[in-house]
mmCIF file of C-alpha atoms in Angstrom:
data_model
loop_
_atom_site.group_PDB
_atom_site.id
_atom_site.type_symbol
_atom_site.label_atom_id
_atom_site.label_comp_id
_atom_site.label_asym_id
_atom_site.label_seq_id
_atom_site.Cartn_x
_atom_site.Cartn_y
_atom_site.Cartn_z
ATOM 1 C CA MET A 808 246.936 112.284 -106.114
ATOM 2 C CA SER A 809 244.416 114.453 -107.919
ATOM 3 C CA HIS A 810 245.739 115.687 -111.233
ATOM 4 C CA LEU A 811 244.451 116.901 -114.606
ATOM 5 C CA ALA A 812 246.830 117.856 -117.394
ATOM 6 C CA VAL A 813 245.594 118.123 -120.965
ATOM 7 C CA GLN A 814 248.417 118.171 -123.501
ATOM 8 C CA ALA A 815 248.456 116.706 -126.996
ATOM 9 C CA GLY A 816 250.107 113.326 -126.989
ATOM 10 C CA ARG A 817 250.521 113.240 -123.187
ATOM 11 C CA TRP A 818 248.929 110.812 -120.746
ATOM 12 C CA ILE A 819 246.452 112.438 -118.352
ATOM 13 C CA PRO A 820 245.722 110.510 -115.147
ATOM 14 C CA LEU A 821 242.316 111.445 -113.742
ATOM 15 C CA ASP A 822 241.093 110.448 -110.261
ATOM 16 C CA ASP A 823 237.455 109.519 -109.698
ATOM 17 C CA PRO A 824 236.721 109.193 -105.945
ATOM 18 C CA ALA A 825 233.432 107.441 -106.694
ATOM 19 C CA MET A 826 235.213 104.631 -108.481
ATOM 20 C CA THR A 827 237.748 103.231 -106.017
ATOM 21 C CA ALA A 828 238.287 99.496 -105.709
ATOM 22 C CA GLY A 829 235.366 97.947 -103.918
ATOM 23 C CA GLY A 830 233.259 101.079 -104.395
ATOM 24 C CA MET A 831 229.726 101.488 -105.690
ATOM 25 C CA GLY A 832 230.855 100.882 -109.268
ATOM 26 C CA ASP A 833 231.638 97.230 -108.481
ATOM 27 C CA ASP A 834 228.062 96.386 -107.455
ATOM 28 C CA PRO A 835 226.132 95.125 -110.529
ATOM 29 C CA SER A 836 222.795 95.733 -108.821
ATOM 30 C CA ILE A 837 223.624 99.435 -108.512
ATOM 31 C CA ASP A 838 225.498 99.905 -111.796
ATOM 32 C CA PRO A 839 224.429 97.084 -114.158
ATOM 33 C CA PHE A 840 225.867 98.801 -117.250
ATOM 34 C CA ARG A 841 229.131 99.784 -115.509
ATOM 35 C CA GLU A 842 228.457 103.451 -116.251
ATOM 36 C CA ARG A 843 230.362 104.564 -113.151
ATOM 37 C CA GLN A 844 233.602 102.794 -113.891
ATOM 38 C CA SER A 845 236.697 104.950 -113.929
ATOM 39 C CA HIS A 846 238.518 105.888 -117.134
ATOM 40 C CA ARG A 847 241.407 107.645 -115.463
ATOM 41 C CA HIS A 848 243.893 107.160 -118.303
ATOM 42 C CA VAL A 849 243.409 109.772 -121.024
ATOM 43 C CA LEU A 850 245.327 110.569 -124.185
ATOM 44 C CA ASP A 851 244.641 113.497 -126.516
ATOM 45 C CA MET A 852 245.667 113.333 -130.181
ATOM 46 C CA ARG A 853 245.104 115.373 -133.337
ATOM 47 C CA LEU A 854 244.393 112.933 -136.171
ATOM 48 C CA LEU A 855 243.029 113.375 -139.706
ATOM 49 C CA GLY A 856 242.173 116.973 -138.864
ATOM 50 C CA GLY A 857 240.037 116.062 -135.835
ATOM 51 C CA ARG A 858 240.713 116.274 -132.101
ATOM 52 C CA PHE A 859 240.561 112.803 -130.557
ATOM 53 C CA ARG A 860 240.370 112.014 -126.860
ATOM 54 C CA PHE A 861 240.988 108.403 -125.848
ATOM 55 C CA ALA A 862 239.906 107.444 -122.326
ATOM 56 C CA SER A 863 240.456 104.036 -120.777
ATOM 57 C CA ASN A 864 240.521 102.010 -117.592
ATOM 58 C CA SER A 865 243.750 100.397 -118.853
ATOM 59 C CA GLU A 866 247.256 101.740 -119.422
ATOM 60 C CA ALA A 867 247.920 98.782 -121.731
ATOM 61 C CA LEU A 868 245.142 99.830 -124.131
ATOM 62 C CA LEU A 869 246.362 103.421 -124.235
ATOM 63 C CA ARG A 870 249.856 102.159 -124.999
ATOM 64 C CA LEU A 871 248.383 100.587 -128.147
ATOM 65 C CA VAL A 872 246.858 103.970 -129.046
ATOM 66 C CA GLU A 873 250.146 105.686 -128.380
ATOM 67 C CA GLY A 874 251.997 103.121 -130.471
ATOM 68 C CA ALA A 875 249.675 103.806 -133.390
ATOM 69 C CA TYR A 876 249.576 107.588 -133.297
ATOM 70 C CA ALA A 877 252.402 109.125 -131.248
ATOM 71 C CA GLU A 878 254.690 111.429 -133.256
ATOM 72 C CA THR A 879 252.435 111.473 -136.314
ATOM 73 C CA PRO A 880 251.986 114.953 -137.857
ATOM 74 C CA ALA A 881 248.962 116.871 -136.553
ATOM 75 C CA HIS A 882 247.190 117.749 -139.807
ATOM 76 C CA ARG A 883 244.539 120.463 -139.917
ATOM 77 C CA LEU A 884 241.607 120.609 -142.322
ATOM 78 C CA SER A 885 238.765 123.098 -142.779
ATOM 79 C CA THR A 886 236.886 121.591 -139.809
ATOM 80 C CA ALA A 887 238.228 120.205 -136.544
ATOM 81 C CA PRO A 888 235.478 118.386 -134.631
ATOM 82 C CA ASP A 889 235.999 116.655 -131.306
ATOM 83 C CA PHE A 890 235.916 112.864 -131.065
ATOM 84 C CA HIS A 891 235.728 110.698 -127.960
ATOM 85 C CA ILE A 892 236.787 107.045 -127.899
ATOM 86 C CA GLN A 893 236.345 104.980 -124.740
ATOM 87 C CA LEU A 894 238.432 101.823 -124.419
ATOM 88 C CA ASP A 895 237.364 99.273 -121.803
ATOM 89 C CA LEU A 896 239.555 96.375 -120.755
ATOM 90 C CA LEU A 897 237.296 93.461 -119.761
ATOM 91 C CA PRO A 898 238.105 90.212 -117.930
ATOM 92 C CA PRO A 899 239.718 87.484 -120.050
ATOM 93 C CA ARG A 900 237.715 85.016 -122.061
ATOM 94 C CA ASP A 901 237.268 81.553 -120.585
ATOM 95 C CA THR A 902 239.060 80.093 -123.611
ATOM 96 C CA PRO A 903 241.655 82.445 -125.143
ATOM 97 C CA TYR A 904 242.273 82.255 -128.881
ATOM 98 C CA ALA A 905 245.160 79.920 -129.603
ATOM 99 C CA HIS A 906 245.812 81.535 -132.972
ATOM 100 C CA GLU A 907 244.343 84.697 -134.508
ATOM 101 C CA PRO A 908 240.848 85.852 -133.448
ATOM 102 C CA PRO A 909 237.853 85.589 -135.801
ATOM 103 C CA LEU A 910 237.054 88.252 -138.351
ATOM 104 C CA VAL A 911 235.169 91.341 -137.202
ATOM 105 C CA ARG A 912 231.474 91.032 -138.039
ATOM 106 C CA THR A 913 229.734 94.328 -138.796
ATOM 107 C CA HIS A 914 226.180 95.562 -138.300
ATOM 108 C CA SER A 915 224.356 98.893 -138.153
ATOM 109 C CA GLY A 916 221.086 100.417 -137.015
ATOM 110 C CA ALA A 917 219.589 103.308 -135.024
ATOM 111 C CA GLY A 918 222.474 105.578 -136.006
ATOM 112 C CA VAL A 919 225.230 103.328 -134.679
ATOM 113 C CA LEU A 920 227.760 101.035 -136.348
ATOM 114 C CA CYS A 921 228.956 97.827 -134.692
ATOM 115 C CA GLY A 922 231.955 95.571 -135.208
ATOM 116 C CA VAL A 923 231.966 92.344 -133.213
ATOM 117 C CA ILE A 924 234.680 89.728 -132.717
ATOM 118 C CA ASP A 925 232.982 88.111 -129.721
ATOM 119 C CA ASP A 926 231.012 89.091 -126.610
ATOM 120 C CA ARG A 927 234.070 90.697 -124.975
ATOM 121 C CA ASN A 928 235.784 92.180 -128.001
ATOM 122 C CA TYR A 929 233.769 94.642 -130.034
ATOM 123 C CA LEU A 930 233.247 98.276 -130.964
ATOM 124 C CA VAL A 931 230.186 100.525 -131.182
ATOM 125 C CA LEU A 932 230.395 103.786 -133.154
ATOM 126 C CA SER A 933 228.123 106.804 -133.266
ATOM 127 C CA PRO A 934 229.484 108.859 -136.187
ATOM 128 C CA ARG A 935 226.914 111.627 -135.721
ATOM 129 C CA GLU A 936 228.113 112.224 -132.150
ATOM 130 C CA GLY A 937 231.747 111.444 -132.890
ATOM 131 C CA ARG A 938 231.903 108.794 -130.174
ATOM 132 C CA ALA A 939 232.998 105.187 -129.947
ATOM 133 C CA LEU A 940 233.158 102.419 -127.367
ATOM 134 C CA ILE A 941 235.804 99.723 -127.789
ATOM 135 C CA ALA A 942 235.798 96.668 -125.527
ATOM 136 C CA VAL A 943 238.826 94.374 -125.323
ATOM 137 C CA SER A 944 239.334 91.302 -123.134
ATOM 138 C CA GLU A 945 242.626 90.904 -121.278
ATOM 139 C CA ASP A 946 243.641 87.838 -123.271
ATOM 140 C CA MET A 947 243.212 89.778 -126.546
ATOM 141 C CA LEU A 948 246.249 91.868 -125.598
ATOM 142 C CA GLU A 949 248.204 88.861 -126.869
ATOM 143 C CA HIS A 950 246.808 89.776 -130.296
ATOM 144 C CA ALA A 951 247.796 93.437 -130.111
ATOM 145 C CA TYR A 952 248.022 93.886 -133.890
ATOM 146 C CA HIS A 953 244.360 92.881 -134.360
ATOM 147 C CA VAL A 954 243.227 95.113 -131.488
ATOM 148 C CA ARG A 955 245.088 98.085 -132.898
ATOM 149 C CA TYR A 956 244.339 97.570 -136.595
ATOM 150 C CA GLU A 957 240.806 96.114 -136.543
ATOM 151 C CA LEU A 958 239.310 97.942 -133.563
ATOM 152 C CA ILE A 959 241.239 101.121 -132.637
ATOM 153 C CA GLU A 960 242.351 102.292 -136.092
ATOM 154 C CA PHE A 961 239.054 101.172 -137.618
ATOM 155 C CA ALA A 962 237.143 103.350 -135.135
ATOM 156 C CA VAL A 963 239.325 106.398 -135.804
ATOM 157 C CA PHE A 964 239.033 106.084 -139.575
ATOM 158 C CA ILE A 965 235.270 105.552 -139.639
ATOM 159 C CA LEU A 966 234.505 108.370 -137.191
ATOM 160 C CA ALA A 967 236.696 110.887 -139.017
ATOM 161 C CA ALA A 968 235.464 109.989 -142.497
ATOM 162 C CA ARG A 969 231.777 109.960 -141.605
ATOM 163 C CA ARG A 970 231.637 113.061 -139.404
ATOM 164 C CA MET A 971 234.005 115.206 -141.485
ATOM 165 C CA GLY A 972 232.672 114.119 -144.879
ATOM 166 C CA LEU A 973 236.033 112.757 -146.052
ATOM 167 C CA VAL A 974 236.374 110.235 -148.870
ATOM 168 C CA PRO A 975 238.147 107.142 -147.457
ATOM 169 C CA LEU A 976 240.525 105.512 -149.925
ATOM 170 C CA HIS A 977 242.514 102.293 -149.693
ATOM 171 C CA GLY A 978 245.816 103.459 -151.059
ATOM 172 C CA ALA A 979 248.892 105.574 -150.446
ATOM 173 C CA CYS A 980 249.775 109.227 -150.946
ATOM 174 C CA VAL A 981 253.101 111.024 -151.292
ATOM 175 C CA GLY A 982 253.905 114.622 -152.101
ATOM 176 C CA ARG A 983 256.303 117.523 -152.316
ATOM 177 C CA HIS A 984 255.945 121.244 -151.610
ATOM 178 C CA GLY A 985 252.323 120.814 -150.516
ATOM 179 C CA ARG A 986 251.225 118.882 -153.635
ATOM 180 C CA GLY A 987 250.397 115.178 -153.477
ATOM 181 C CA VAL A 988 249.715 112.177 -155.698
ATOM 182 C CA LEU A 989 247.408 109.279 -154.847
ATOM 183 C CA LEU A 990 248.850 105.797 -155.381
ATOM 184 C CA LEU A 991 245.978 103.391 -155.984
ATOM 185 C CA GLY A 992 245.611 99.906 -157.426
ATOM 186 C CA LYS A 993 244.875 96.285 -156.626
ATOM 187 C CA SER A 994 246.557 94.488 -153.755
ATOM 188 C CA GLY A 995 249.974 93.156 -154.727
ATOM 189 C CA VAL A 996 250.687 95.475 -157.670
ATOM 190 C CA GLY A 997 253.401 97.395 -155.814
ATOM 191 C CA LYS A 998 251.743 100.465 -154.249
ATOM 192 C CA SER A 999 253.599 100.068 -150.962
ATOM 193 C CA THR A 1000 256.914 99.405 -152.706
ATOM 194 C CA LEU A 1001 256.476 102.544 -154.812
ATOM 195 C CA ALA A 1002 255.551 104.519 -151.678
ATOM 196 C CA LEU A 1003 258.738 103.234 -150.018
ATOM 197 C CA HIS A 1004 260.960 104.357 -152.892
ATOM 198 C CA CYS A 1005 259.233 107.740 -152.966
ATOM 199 C CA LEU A 1006 259.999 108.064 -149.248
ATOM 200 C CA LEU A 1007 263.644 107.065 -149.782
ATOM 201 C CA HIS A 1008 263.927 109.638 -152.597
ATOM 202 C CA GLY A 1009 262.877 112.489 -150.330
ATOM 203 C CA LEU A 1010 259.148 112.866 -151.055
ATOM 204 C CA ASP A 1011 256.843 113.785 -148.201
ATOM 205 C CA PHE A 1012 254.918 110.767 -146.917
ATOM 206 C CA ILE A 1013 251.210 111.118 -146.107
ATOM 207 C CA ALA A 1014 249.931 107.551 -145.703
ATOM 208 C CA GLU A 1015 250.343 104.046 -147.084
ATOM 209 C CA ASP A 1016 247.220 102.093 -146.147
ATOM 210 C CA GLY A 1017 244.455 104.700 -145.906
ATOM 211 C CA VAL A 1018 244.106 108.177 -147.420
ATOM 212 C CA PHE A 1019 241.263 110.584 -146.590
ATOM 213 C CA VAL A 1020 240.347 113.388 -148.977
ATOM 214 C CA GLU A 1021 238.129 116.443 -148.669
ATOM 215 C CA PRO A 1022 235.964 115.995 -151.790
ATOM 216 C CA GLU A 1023 235.641 119.675 -152.698
ATOM 217 C CA THR A 1024 239.177 120.884 -151.944
ATOM 218 C CA LEU A 1025 241.054 117.647 -152.757
ATOM 219 C CA LEU A 1026 243.171 118.074 -149.636
ATOM 220 C CA ALA A 1027 244.532 114.660 -148.677
ATOM 221 C CA THR A 1028 245.449 113.537 -145.179
ATOM 222 C CA GLY A 1029 246.274 110.274 -143.475
ATOM 223 C CA VAL A 1030 248.164 108.700 -140.603
ATOM 224 C CA ALA A 1031 251.876 108.392 -141.349
ATOM 225 C CA ASN A 1032 252.839 105.604 -138.971
ATOM 226 C CA TYR A 1033 253.566 102.298 -140.701
ATOM 227 C CA LEU A 1034 254.576 100.973 -144.095
ATOM 228 C CA HIS A 1035 253.688 97.334 -144.831
ATOM 229 C CA LEU A 1036 256.104 95.593 -147.159
ATOM 230 C CA ARG A 1037 256.500 92.074 -148.509
ATOM 231 C CA PRO A 1038 259.857 90.415 -147.757
ATOM 232 C CA ASP A 1039 260.819 90.366 -151.454
ATOM 233 C CA VAL A 1040 261.222 94.155 -151.337
ATOM 234 C CA LEU A 1041 264.655 93.566 -149.789
ATOM 235 C CA ARG A 1042 265.993 92.296 -153.109
ATOM 236 C CA ARG A 1043 266.073 95.829 -154.534
ATOM 237 C CA LEU A 1044 267.542 97.462 -151.439
ATOM 238 C CA ASP A 1045 270.936 97.672 -149.803
ATOM 239 C CA GLY A 1046 272.683 99.567 -147.047
ATOM 240 C CA GLU A 1047 270.780 101.377 -144.322
ATOM 241 C CA ALA A 1048 267.370 101.046 -146.004
ATOM 242 C CA ARG A 1049 267.683 97.270 -146.197
ATOM 243 C CA SER A 1050 268.821 96.998 -142.565
ATOM 244 C CA TRP A 1051 266.019 99.291 -141.405
ATOM 245 C CA ILE A 1052 263.307 97.219 -143.051
ATOM 246 C CA ALA A 1053 264.840 93.803 -142.294
ATOM 247 C CA SER A 1054 264.958 94.654 -138.568
ATOM 248 C CA SER A 1055 261.253 95.573 -138.474
ATOM 249 C CA PRO A 1056 258.684 93.218 -136.929
ATOM 250 C CA THR A 1057 256.432 91.160 -139.195
ATOM 251 C CA ILE A 1058 252.653 90.873 -139.168
ATOM 252 C CA ARG A 1059 250.337 88.388 -140.821
ATOM 253 C CA ARG A 1060 247.398 89.755 -142.782
ATOM 254 C CA ARG A 1061 244.051 87.975 -142.704
ATOM 255 C CA SER A 1062 244.878 86.747 -146.210
ATOM 256 C CA GLY A 1063 247.836 84.870 -144.762
ATOM 257 C CA VAL A 1064 250.401 87.190 -146.371
ATOM 258 C CA GLU A 1065 253.284 88.123 -144.070
ATOM 259 C CA LYS A 1066 254.699 91.640 -144.269
ATOM 260 C CA PHE A 1067 257.236 93.790 -142.527
ATOM 261 C CA GLU A 1068 255.538 96.479 -140.451
ATOM 262 C CA VAL A 1069 258.011 99.332 -140.828
ATOM 263 C CA ASP A 1070 257.638 102.286 -138.468
ATOM 264 C CA ILE A 1071 258.348 105.267 -140.712
ATOM 265 C CA ARG A 1072 258.358 107.639 -137.735
ATOM 266 C CA HIS A 1073 261.769 106.272 -136.805
ATOM 267 C CA GLY A 1074 263.629 106.009 -140.061
ATOM 268 C CA PRO A 1075 264.771 107.937 -143.135
ATOM 269 C CA GLY A 1076 262.334 110.156 -144.965
ATOM 270 C CA ARG A 1077 259.988 113.000 -144.250
ATOM 271 C CA LEU A 1078 256.422 112.895 -142.995
ATOM 272 C CA ALA A 1079 254.101 115.476 -144.546
ATOM 273 C CA SER A 1080 253.542 118.179 -141.919
ATOM 274 C CA ALA A 1081 250.226 119.265 -143.457
ATOM 275 C CA PRO A 1082 247.537 117.898 -145.796
ATOM 276 C CA GLN A 1083 248.606 117.844 -149.442
ATOM 277 C CA GLN A 1084 246.720 119.367 -152.356
ATOM 278 C CA LEU A 1085 246.218 116.550 -154.836
ATOM 279 C CA ALA A 1086 247.928 117.083 -158.176
ATOM 280 C CA GLY A 1087 246.703 113.797 -159.616
ATOM 281 C CA ALA A 1088 246.262 110.093 -159.062
ATOM 282 C CA VAL A 1089 247.962 107.012 -160.470
ATOM 283 C CA LEU A 1090 246.572 103.507 -160.725
ATOM 284 C CA VAL A 1091 249.651 101.380 -160.205
ATOM 285 C CA SER A 1092 249.824 98.479 -162.636
ATOM 286 C CA ALA A 1093 251.925 95.312 -162.507
ATOM 287 C CA GLU A 1094 252.135 95.415 -166.321
ATOM 288 C CA PRO A 1095 255.657 96.319 -167.471
ATOM 289 C CA ALA A 1096 256.051 99.190 -169.902
ATOM 290 C CA ARG A 1097 257.104 98.155 -173.402
ATOM 291 C CA ASP A 1098 260.164 99.664 -175.027
ATOM 292 C CA GLY A 1099 259.410 103.205 -176.095
ATOM 293 C CA ASP A 1100 256.063 103.422 -174.295
ATOM 294 C CA PRO A 1101 255.651 106.044 -171.567
ATOM 295 C CA LEU A 1102 255.254 104.796 -168.017
ATOM 296 C CA LEU A 1103 252.390 107.202 -167.407
ATOM 297 C CA GLU A 1104 249.206 107.137 -169.450
ATOM 298 C CA ARG A 1105 246.401 109.576 -168.707
ATOM 299 C CA LEU A 1106 243.026 107.852 -168.722
ATOM 300 C CA SER A 1107 239.933 109.279 -170.356
ATOM 301 C CA GLU A 1108 237.305 110.571 -167.960
ATOM 302 C CA GLU A 1109 235.043 107.606 -168.648
ATOM 303 C CA GLU A 1110 237.811 105.035 -168.131
ATOM 304 C CA ALA A 1111 239.112 106.849 -165.056
ATOM 305 C CA ILE A 1112 235.709 106.812 -163.371
ATOM 306 C CA ALA A 1113 235.196 103.124 -164.147
ATOM 307 C CA CYS A 1114 238.656 102.227 -162.814
ATOM 308 C CA LEU A 1115 238.206 104.299 -159.657
ATOM 309 C CA VAL A 1116 234.836 102.699 -158.870
ATOM 310 C CA ALA A 1117 236.284 99.216 -159.394
ATOM 311 C CA ASP A 1118 239.340 100.033 -157.270
ATOM 312 C CA GLN A 1119 237.474 101.774 -154.427
ATOM 313 C CA PRO A 1120 234.065 100.069 -154.031
ATOM 314 C CA TYR A 1121 233.528 101.222 -150.420
ATOM 315 C CA ALA A 1122 234.426 104.855 -151.081
ATOM 316 C CA ALA A 1123 232.243 104.865 -154.208
ATOM 317 C CA GLY A 1124 229.189 104.446 -151.976
ATOM 318 C CA GLN A 1125 229.994 107.383 -149.698
ATOM 319 C CA PRO A 1126 228.296 110.821 -149.975
ATOM 320 C CA GLY A 1127 231.371 112.740 -151.130
ATOM 321 C CA TRP A 1128 232.296 110.375 -153.949
ATOM 322 C CA ARG A 1129 230.665 112.251 -156.830
ATOM 323 C CA PRO A 1130 232.352 115.649 -156.288
ATOM 324 C CA PHE A 1131 235.630 113.895 -155.430
ATOM 325 C CA VAL A 1132 235.667 112.001 -158.738
ATOM 326 C CA GLN A 1133 234.633 115.068 -160.710
ATOM 327 C CA HIS A 1134 237.521 117.122 -159.333
ATOM 328 C CA LEU A 1135 240.038 114.273 -159.512
ATOM 329 C CA THR A 1136 239.352 113.387 -163.157
ATOM 330 C CA ARG A 1137 239.691 117.071 -164.019
ATOM 331 C CA ILE A 1138 243.273 117.211 -162.722
ATOM 332 C CA GLY A 1139 244.135 113.762 -164.076
ATOM 333 C CA VAL A 1140 243.986 110.047 -163.333
ATOM 334 C CA HIS A 1141 246.836 108.039 -164.845
ATOM 335 C CA ARG A 1142 247.873 104.440 -165.253
ATOM 336 C CA LEU A 1143 251.451 103.843 -164.131
ATOM 337 C CA ARG A 1144 253.109 100.808 -165.704
ATOM 338 C CA ARG A 1145 256.106 99.163 -164.113
ATOM 339 C CA GLY A 1146 259.362 100.774 -165.213
ATOM 340 C CA PRO A 1147 262.853 99.328 -165.607
ATOM 341 C CA SER A 1148 263.767 100.474 -162.083
ATOM 342 C CA PRO A 1149 262.035 101.858 -158.970
ATOM 343 C CA GLU A 1150 263.716 105.203 -159.656
ATOM 344 C CA SER A 1151 261.958 105.501 -163.021
ATOM 345 C CA SER A 1152 258.571 105.087 -161.336
ATOM 346 C CA VAL A 1153 259.462 107.685 -158.709
ATOM 347 C CA GLN A 1154 260.430 110.143 -161.472
ATOM 348 C CA ALA A 1155 257.054 109.549 -163.144
ATOM 349 C CA VAL A 1156 255.306 110.452 -159.871
ATOM 350 C CA LEU A 1157 257.460 113.581 -159.546
ATOM 351 C CA ARG A 1158 256.412 114.716 -163.026
ATOM 352 C CA LEU A 1159 252.790 114.723 -161.878
ATOM 353 C CA ILE A 1160 253.622 116.789 -158.826
ATOM 354 C CA GLY A 1161 255.420 119.316 -160.988
#
């Protein structure tokens, strides 16, 4: 069957007569770099304002892509470049990893960025061209979370941020009526829990783990797919919300912390249909508010800049950081202390949105 159908979010099988089993592409003396291998499985997605095409020799790898990005809102920004990510499934390693694979080691040079787990599991990125190659061995499919999170999602985030000039932030973002608030802060202070309660209270959800901002316009986008929550979050929940989260699968972070991985595409709440105009940012604090003290405290420009640099060391080294910080401190960076209830913190966020 010869067929080509390009539709967002749909699989596109492509036939390559030159790459049939036993054909020229299998002869290493003719094709030592495997440049003629077929990538007949194709998936088109609109992510972070860009147009991404994923092509692979493996349906299993594209299912991981689909699991990460299907049904996420197709945000549009001022630019919409094309990106191409090739995913190659390689033969299994001689000795599969009994537990989790090693950390990704990074390197750069000659305009490319590299992330290497081992000789059969790695990625190579060319941000200037908007292209990436991801190689995965068959046995690594047993570690699907690491493949998705540390190779596929990593490639998408880096390509989009670098080529589109977005500021990449480790944090969450929620909004209402087109206006959003950044939720930043150290790991473990409650950003994800606050994002959850904002979602349950009807705010539009943009992202929980990574937010990308146009530095001049302060339009914020992200991938609204998963929410990662510690098990103790269940103590403050009941009813449908508790059942929804408790039935979610768990993942183990590299730190050893186990979390629920909650698919917010199939649950209560609304996903932001478009990028949100930032109305402010909060640095979530684990410090409880004293009696009579406001939960929200606006930081001075000097303190805000120092806190943002400390909280976002990677983003602080990117080209768009200076205008981003200038615009963000102008609209307001606040410290949000822990209130007597999750609802009180949500109300504080709503006051910033206006």
